[in-house]
PDB file of N, CA and C in Angstrom:
ATOM      1  N   MET A   1      67.762  58.025  72.946  1.00  0.00           N
ATOM      2  CA  MET A   1      67.762  59.487  73.704  1.00  0.00           C
ATOM      3  C   MET A   1      69.523  59.470  73.520  1.00  0.00           C
ATOM      4  N   THR A   2      69.793  61.399  73.308  1.00  0.00           N
ATOM      5  CA  THR A   2      70.921  61.739  73.230  1.00  0.00           C
ATOM      6  C   THR A   2      71.107  61.924  73.817  1.00  0.00           C
ATOM      7  N   ARG A   3      73.105  61.801  74.450  1.00  0.00           N
ATOM      8  CA  ARG A   3      73.271  62.581  75.512  1.00  0.00           C
ATOM      9  C   ARG A   3      74.519  63.771  75.038  1.00  0.00           C
ATOM     10  N   THR A   4      74.381  65.021  75.999  1.00  0.00           N
ATOM     11  CA  THR A   4      76.014  65.907  75.100  1.00  0.00           C
ATOM     12  C   THR A   4      76.016  66.091  76.462  1.00  0.00           C
ATOM     13  N   ASP A   5      77.052  66.008  76.541  1.00  0.00           N
ATOM     14  CA  ASP A   5      78.725  66.921  77.670  1.00  0.00           C
ATOM     15  C   ASP A   5      77.997  68.062  77.899  1.00  0.00           C
ATOM     16  N   VAL A   6      77.711  69.044  79.061  1.00  0.00           N
ATOM     17  CA  VAL A   6      77.576  70.986  79.129  1.00  0.00           C
ATOM     18  C   VAL A   6      79.083  70.722  80.751  1.00  0.00           C
ATOM     19  N   SER A   7      78.926  72.385  80.132  1.00  0.00           N
ATOM     20  CA  SER A   7      79.935  73.286  81.742  1.00  0.00           C
ATOM     21  C   SER A   7      79.209  74.559  81.993  1.00  0.00           C
ATOM     22  N   VAL A   8      78.672  74.953  82.778  1.00  0.00           N
ATOM     23  CA  VAL A   8      78.877  76.670  83.074  1.00  0.00           C
ATOM     24  C   VAL A   8      79.004  77.444  83.983  1.00  0.00           C
ATOM     25  N   ILE A   9      80.018  78.333  83.169  1.00  0.00           N
ATOM     26  CA  ILE A   9      81.123  79.223  84.379  1.00  0.00           C
ATOM     27  C   ILE A   9      80.149  80.360  84.882  1.00  0.00           C
ATOM     28  N   SER A  10      80.164  80.387  85.989  1.00  0.00           N
ATOM     29  CA  SER A  10      79.483  81.489  85.689  1.00  0.00           C
ATOM     30  C   SER A  10      81.104  82.519  87.880  1.00  0.00           C
ATOM     31  N   GLY A  11      81.317  83.253  87.663  1.00  0.00           N
ATOM     32  CA  GLY A  11      82.324  83.376  88.731  1.00  0.00           C
ATOM     33  C   GLY A  11      83.712  83.141  88.521  1.00  0.00           C
ATOM     34  N   GLY A  12      83.679  81.818  89.306  1.00  0.00           N
ATOM     35  CA  GLY A  12      85.418  81.166  89.385  1.00  0.00           C
ATOM     36  C   GLY A  12      84.781  79.093  89.464  1.00  0.00           C
ATOM     37  N   THR A  13      83.259  79.338  89.746  1.00  0.00           N
ATOM     38  CA  THR A  13      82.277  77.889  89.723  1.00  0.00           C
ATOM     39  C   THR A  13      81.851  77.529  87.937  1.00  0.00           C
ATOM     40  N   GLU A  14      82.454  76.409  87.786  1.00  0.00           N
ATOM     41  CA  GLU A  14      81.947  75.528  86.460  1.00  0.00           C
ATOM     42  C   GLU A  14      81.698  74.912  86.787  1.00  0.00           C
ATOM     43  N   LEU A  15      80.099  74.190  86.678  1.00  0.00           N
ATOM     44  CA  LEU A  15      79.184  72.741  87.377  1.00  0.00           C
ATOM     45  C   LEU A  15      79.605  72.521  85.584  1.00  0.00           C
ATOM     46  N   SER A  16      80.175  71.160  86.142  1.00  0.00           N
ATOM     47  CA  SER A  16      79.250  70.444  84.592  1.00  0.00           C
ATOM     48  C   SER A  16      78.377  69.838  84.881  1.00  0.00           C
ATOM     49  N   GLY A  17      78.535  68.582  83.336  1.00  0.00           N
ATOM     50  CA  GLY A  17      77.195  67.942  83.951  1.00  0.00           C
ATOM     51  C   GLY A  17      76.992  67.185  82.487  1.00  0.00           C
ATOM     52  N   SER A  18      75.263  67.365  81.893  1.00  0.00           N
ATOM     53  CA  SER A  18      74.608  66.329  80.576  1.00  0.00           C
ATOM     54  C   SER A  18      73.384  66.814  80.377  1.00  0.00           C
ATOM     55  N   VAL A  19      73.253  66.747  79.138  1.00  0.00           N
ATOM     56  CA  VAL A  19      71.678  67.332  79.624  1.00  0.00           C
ATOM     57  C   VAL A  19      71.448  65.756  77.853  1.00  0.00           C
ATOM     58  N   TRP A  20      69.488  64.995  78.036  1.00  0.00           N
ATOM     59  CA  TRP A  20      69.710  63.706  77.930  1.00  0.00           C
ATOM     60  C   TRP A  20      68.833  64.489  77.174  1.00  0.00           C
ATOM     61  N   THR A  21      68.517  64.317  75.755  1.00  0.00           N
ATOM     62  CA  THR A  21      67.531  64.495  74.489  1.00  0.00           C
ATOM     63  C   THR A  21      66.675  63.138  74.300  1.00  0.00           C
ATOM     64  N   PRO A  22      65.201  63.187  73.880  1.00  0.00           N
ATOM     65  CA  PRO A  22      64.804  62.580  73.302  1.00  0.00           C
ATOM     66  C   PRO A  22      65.114  62.102  71.887  1.00  0.00           C
ATOM     67  N   ASP A  23      64.483  61.169  70.593  1.00  0.00           N
ATOM     68  CA  ASP A  23      65.588  60.804  70.085  1.00  0.00           C
ATOM     69  C   ASP A  23      63.937  61.419  68.719  1.00  0.00           C
ATOM     70  N   GLY A  24      64.230  61.859  68.194  1.00  0.00           N
ATOM     71  CA  GLY A  24      62.999  61.948  67.282  1.00  0.00           C
ATOM     72  C   GLY A  24      62.367  63.744  67.697  1.00  0.00           C
ATOM     73  N   GLY A  25      62.074  64.520  67.928  1.00  0.00           N
ATOM     74  CA  GLY A  25      61.793  65.900  67.604  1.00  0.00           C
ATOM     75  C   GLY A  25      62.078  66.665  68.631  1.00  0.00           C
ATOM     76  N   ALA A  26      61.931  67.471  68.936  1.00  0.00           N
ATOM     77  CA  ALA A  26      61.789  68.287  70.063  1.00  0.00           C
ATOM     78  C   ALA A  26      61.301  68.096  71.487  1.00  0.00           C
ATOM     79  N   PRO A  27      61.991  68.566  72.971  1.00  0.00           N
ATOM     80  CA  PRO A  27      61.798  67.772  74.438  1.00  0.00           C
ATOM     81  C   PRO A  27      60.371  68.969  73.699  1.00  0.00           C
ATOM     82  N   THR A  28      59.319  68.184  75.115  1.00  0.00           N
ATOM     83  CA  THR A  28      58.245  69.560  75.484  1.00  0.00           C
ATOM     84  C   THR A  28      58.549  70.411  76.679  1.00  0.00           C
ATOM     85  N   ALA A  29      59.886  70.336  77.081  1.00  0.00           N
ATOM     86  CA  ALA A  29      60.189  70.852  78.707  1.00  0.00           C
ATOM     87  C   ALA A  29      61.187  70.072  79.241  1.00  0.00           C
ATOM     88  N   VAL A  30      62.084  70.381  80.281  1.00  0.00           N
ATOM     89  CA  VAL A  30      63.309  70.255  80.059  1.00  0.00           C
ATOM     90  C   VAL A  30      63.199  69.550  82.113  1.00  0.00           C
ATOM     91  N   VAL A  31      63.443  69.216  82.081  1.00  0.00           N
ATOM     92  CA  VAL A  31      62.985  69.238  83.825  1.00  0.00           C
ATOM     93  C   VAL A  31      65.252  69.278  84.697  1.00  0.00           C
ATOM     94  N   SER A  32      65.497  69.606  85.459  1.00  0.00           N
ATOM     95  CA  SER A  32      67.206  69.907  85.656  1.00  0.00           C
ATOM     96  C   SER A  32      66.572  68.767  87.027  1.00  0.00           C
ATOM     97  N   MET A  33      68.147  67.470  87.518  1.00  0.00           N
ATOM     98  CA  MET A  33      67.977  67.431  87.799  1.00  0.00           C
ATOM     99  C   MET A  33      69.688  67.306  88.597  1.00  0.00           C
ATOM    100  N   TYR A  34      69.034  67.897  90.033  1.00  0.00           N
ATOM    101  CA  TYR A  34      70.872  68.161  90.828  1.00  0.00           C
ATOM    102  C   TYR A  34      70.978  67.488  91.928  1.00  0.00           C
ATOM    103  N   PRO A  35      71.839  67.499  92.201  1.00  0.00           N
ATOM    104  CA  PRO A  35      71.492  65.791  93.247  1.00  0.00           C
ATOM    105  C   PRO A  35      71.828  66.675  94.406  1.00  0.00           C
ATOM    106  N   GLY A  36      71.477  66.131  95.583  1.00  0.00           N
ATOM    107  CA  GLY A  36      71.251  67.100  97.297  1.00  0.00           C
ATOM    108  C   GLY A  36      73.234  67.299  97.792  1.00  0.00           C
ATOM    109  N   SER A  37      73.183  67.405  98.570  1.00  0.00           N
ATOM    110  CA  SER A  37      74.642  67.582  99.761  1.00  0.00           C
ATOM    111  C   SER A  37      75.944  66.196  99.767  1.00  0.00           C
ATOM    112  N   GLY A  38      75.908  66.831 100.017  1.00  0.00           N
ATOM    113  CA  GLY A  38      77.456  66.190  99.606  1.00  0.00           C
ATOM    114  C   GLY A  38      78.220  66.039  98.456  1.00  0.00           C
ATOM    115  N   PRO A  39      79.210  64.927  98.488  1.00  0.00           N
ATOM    116  CA  PRO A  39      80.005  64.154  97.796  1.00  0.00           C
ATOM    117  C   PRO A  39      78.782  63.353  95.956  1.00  0.00           C
ATOM    118  N   SER A  40      78.172  64.414  95.578  1.00  0.00           N
ATOM    119  CA  SER A  40      77.100  63.327  94.488  1.00  0.00           C
ATOM    120  C   SER A  40      77.346  63.954  92.949  1.00  0.00           C
ATOM    121  N   ASP A  41      78.081  63.046  91.965  1.00  0.00           N
ATOM    122  CA  ASP A  41      77.662  63.374  90.659  1.00  0.00           C
ATOM    123  C   ASP A  41      76.521  63.849  90.431  1.00  0.00           C
ATOM    124  N   ARG A  42      76.816  63.788  88.658  1.00  0.00           N
ATOM    125  CA  ARG A  42      74.948  63.953  88.007  1.00  0.00           C
ATOM    126  C   ARG A  42      74.150  63.111  87.826  1.00  0.00           C
ATOM    127  N   ASP A  43      74.446  61.641  88.508  1.00  0.00           N
ATOM    128  CA  ASP A  43      74.071  60.352  88.554  1.00  0.00           C
ATOM    129  C   ASP A  43      73.295  60.360  89.619  1.00  0.00           C
ATOM    130  N   ASN A  44      73.742  61.186  91.140  1.00  0.00           N
ATOM    131  CA  ASN A  44      73.384  61.029  92.434  1.00  0.00           C
ATOM    132  C   ASN A  44      73.179  59.511  92.769  1.00  0.00           C
ATOM    133  N   ASP A  45      74.510  58.580  93.388  1.00  0.00           N
ATOM    134  CA  ASP A  45      74.755  57.652  93.295  1.00  0.00           C
ATOM    135  C   ASP A  45      73.783  56.280  91.702  1.00  0.00           C
ATOM    136  N   VAL A  46      73.211  56.149  92.464  1.00  0.00           N
ATOM    137  CA  VAL A  46      72.058  54.990  91.598  1.00  0.00           C
ATOM    138  C   VAL A  46      70.327  55.523  91.323  1.00  0.00           C
ATOM    139  N   PHE A  47      70.095  56.974  91.757  1.00  0.00           N
ATOM    140  CA  PHE A  47      69.028  57.846  92.199  1.00  0.00           C
ATOM    141  C   PHE A  47      68.590  58.191  90.873  1.00  0.00           C
ATOM    142  N   PHE A  48      69.319  59.090  89.695  1.00  0.00           N
ATOM    143  CA  PHE A  48      68.891  59.705  88.793  1.00  0.00           C
ATOM    144  C   PHE A  48      68.848  58.839  87.174  1.00  0.00           C
ATOM    145  N   PRO A  49      70.236  57.394  87.200  1.00  0.00           N
ATOM    146  CA  PRO A  49      69.382  56.975  85.530  1.00  0.00           C
ATOM    147  C   PRO A  49      68.640  56.478  85.552  1.00  0.00           C
ATOM    148  N   PRO A  50      67.632  55.879  86.788  1.00  0.00           N
ATOM    149  CA  PRO A  50      65.934  55.267  85.995  1.00  0.00           C
ATOM    150  C   PRO A  50      65.284  56.496  85.598  1.00  0.00           C
ATOM    151  N   ILE A  51      65.355  57.834  86.918  1.00  0.00           N
ATOM    152  CA  ILE A  51      64.529  58.690  86.289  1.00  0.00           C
ATOM    153  C   ILE A  51      64.882  58.977  84.523  1.00  0.00           C
ATOM    154  N   ARG A  52      66.305  59.352  84.869  1.00  0.00           N
ATOM    155  CA  ARG A  52      66.857  59.953  83.109  1.00  0.00           C
ATOM    156  C   ARG A  52      66.136  59.082  81.898  1.00  0.00           C
ATOM    157  N   GLU A  53      66.118  57.703  82.494  1.00  0.00           N
ATOM    158  CA  GLU A  53      65.680  56.252  81.271  1.00  0.00           C
ATOM    159  C   GLU A  53      64.674  57.241  80.991  1.00  0.00           C
ATOM    160  N   GLU A  54      63.975  56.633  81.858  1.00  0.00           N
ATOM    161  CA  GLU A  54      62.289  56.937  81.390  1.00  0.00           C
ATOM    162  C   GLU A  54      61.474  59.029  81.115  1.00  0.00           C
ATOM    163  N   LEU A  55      62.184  59.602  81.248  1.00  0.00           N
ATOM    164  CA  LEU A  55      61.749  60.965  80.705  1.00  0.00           C
ATOM    165  C   LEU A  55      61.491  61.725  79.166  1.00  0.00           C
ATOM    166  N   PRO A  56      62.556  60.823  78.862  1.00  0.00           N
ATOM    167  CA  PRO A  56      63.344  61.087  77.331  1.00  0.00           C
ATOM    168  C   PRO A  56      62.005  60.534  76.137  1.00  0.00           C
ATOM    169  N   ARG A  57      62.070  59.178  77.260  1.00  0.00           N
ATOM    170  CA  ARG A  57      60.462  58.559  76.428  1.00  0.00           C
ATOM    171  C   ARG A  57      59.431  58.807  76.712  1.00  0.00           C
ATOM    172  N   SER A  58      59.147  59.604  76.811  1.00  0.00           N
ATOM    173  CA  SER A  58      57.903  60.725  77.169  1.00  0.00           C
ATOM    174  C   SER A  58      58.112  62.395  76.802  1.00  0.00           C
ATOM    175  N   GLY A  59      59.510  62.363  76.780  1.00  0.00           N
ATOM    176  CA  GLY A  59      59.359  63.805  75.628  1.00  0.00           C
ATOM    177  C   GLY A  59      59.680  64.538  76.169  1.00  0.00           C
ATOM    178  N   PHE A  60      60.607  63.948  77.457  1.00  0.00           N
ATOM    179  CA  PHE A  60      61.340  64.919  78.053  1.00  0.00           C
ATOM    180  C   PHE A  60      62.960  65.552  77.749  1.00  0.00           C
ATOM    181  N   ALA A  61      62.982  66.736  78.124  1.00  0.00           N
ATOM    182  CA  ALA A  61      64.755  66.644  77.729  1.00  0.00           C
ATOM    183  C   ALA A  61      65.455  67.010  79.700  1.00  0.00           C
ATOM    184  N   VAL A  62      66.183  66.115  80.077  1.00  0.00           N
ATOM    185  CA  VAL A  62      66.830  65.747  81.001  1.00  0.00           C
ATOM    186  C   VAL A  62      68.361  66.569  81.491  1.00  0.00           C
ATOM    187  N   ALA A  63      67.992  67.753  82.055  1.00  0.00           N
ATOM    188  CA  ALA A  63      69.597  68.004  82.923  1.00  0.00           C
ATOM    189  C   ALA A  63      70.113  67.938  83.834  1.00  0.00           C
ATOM    190  N   SER A  64      71.126  67.405  84.446  1.00  0.00           N
ATOM    191  CA  SER A  64      71.946  66.789  85.290  1.00  0.00           C
ATOM    192  C   SER A  64      73.120  67.183  85.761  1.00  0.00           C
ATOM    193  N   PHE A  65      73.589  67.373  86.784  1.00  0.00           N
ATOM    194  CA  PHE A  65      74.872  68.542  87.209  1.00  0.00           C
ATOM    195  C   PHE A  65      75.806  67.646  88.220  1.00  0.00           C
ATOM    196  N   ASP A  66      76.850  67.632  88.478  1.00  0.00           N
ATOM    197  CA  ASP A  66      77.894  66.803  89.269  1.00  0.00           C
ATOM    198  C   ASP A  66      77.523  68.464  90.992  1.00  0.00           C
ATOM    199  N   ASN A  67      77.576  67.959  91.678  1.00  0.00           N
ATOM    200  CA  ASN A  67      78.077  69.024  92.901  1.00  0.00           C
ATOM    201  C   ASN A  67      79.057  70.158  92.724  1.00  0.00           C
ATOM    202  N   ARG A  68      79.706  71.293  92.903  1.00  0.00           N
ATOM    203  CA  ARG A  68      80.745  71.586  93.175  1.00  0.00           C
ATOM    204  C   ARG A  68      82.027  70.867  93.462  1.00  0.00           C
ATOM    205  N   GLY A  69      82.803  71.191  92.220  1.00  0.00           N
ATOM    206  CA  GLY A  69      84.236  69.738  93.521  1.00  0.00           C
ATOM    207  C   GLY A  69      84.059  67.941  92.649  1.00  0.00           C
ATOM    208  N   VAL A  70      82.556  67.831  92.418  1.00  0.00           N
ATOM    209  CA  VAL A  70      82.893  66.207  92.082  1.00  0.00           C
ATOM    210  C   VAL A  70      82.546  66.819  90.861  1.00  0.00           C
ATOM    211  N   GLY A  71      83.170  65.066  89.978  1.00  0.00           N
ATOM    212  CA  GLY A  71      83.004  64.907  88.490  1.00  0.00           C
ATOM    213  C   GLY A  71      84.083  65.751  87.624  1.00  0.00           C
ATOM    214  N   SER A  72      83.526  66.521  86.891  1.00  0.00           N
ATOM    215  CA  SER A  72      84.234  67.659  85.936  1.00  0.00           C
ATOM    216  C   SER A  72      83.779  69.332  87.094  1.00  0.00           C
ATOM    217  N   SER A  73      82.936  69.220  87.765  1.00  0.00           N
ATOM    218  CA  SER A  73      82.404  70.209  88.596  1.00  0.00           C
ATOM    219  C   SER A  73      83.625  70.574  88.830  1.00  0.00           C
ATOM    220  N   ARG A  74      84.323  71.744  88.699  1.00  0.00           N
ATOM    221  CA  ARG A  74      85.013  72.319  89.690  1.00  0.00           C
ATOM    222  C   ARG A  74      84.923  73.987  90.665  1.00  0.00           C
ATOM    223  N   VAL A  75      85.848  74.768  91.159  1.00  0.00           N
ATOM    224  CA  VAL A  75      86.288  75.896  91.222  1.00  0.00           C
ATOM    225  C   VAL A  75      87.490  75.746  90.417  1.00  0.00           C
ATOM    226  N   ARG A  76      87.138  77.380  89.667  1.00  0.00           N
ATOM    227  CA  ARG A  76      88.247  77.397  88.935  1.00  0.00           C
ATOM    228  C   ARG A  76      89.172  78.528  89.551  1.00  0.00           C
ATOM    229  N   ILE A  77      90.512  79.035  89.994  1.00  0.00           N
ATOM    230  CA  ILE A  77      91.264  80.255  90.861  1.00  0.00           C
ATOM    231  C   ILE A  77      91.099  80.878  89.642  1.00  0.00           C
ATOM    232  N   VAL A  78      90.472  82.108  89.482  1.00  0.00           N
ATOM    233  CA  VAL A  78      90.451  82.904  88.906  1.00  0.00           C
ATOM    234  C   VAL A  78      91.410  84.034  89.141  1.00  0.00           C
ATOM    235  N   GLY A  79      92.596  84.916  88.094  1.00  0.00           N
ATOM    236  CA  GLY A  79      93.937  85.706  88.720  1.00  0.00           C
ATOM    237  C   GLY A  79      94.117  86.122  87.859  1.00  0.00           C
TER     238      GLY A  79
END
């Protein structure tokens, strides 16, 4: 699988995450994984990595993001 880091900016918030795609072809669908409340990153502790490893093997792309203010995500000061 291939990992690509991404950022999405909206207003004063930048969400950063990664997209994992299957090797050898276009994905059949995309699964978006976003951690729950609290200071969780795109791995959501140890819960997301095993899921992300399996889904691309089955032909799915997976997008996973850091919560606001965690990891590479941040609130941007617009001035």
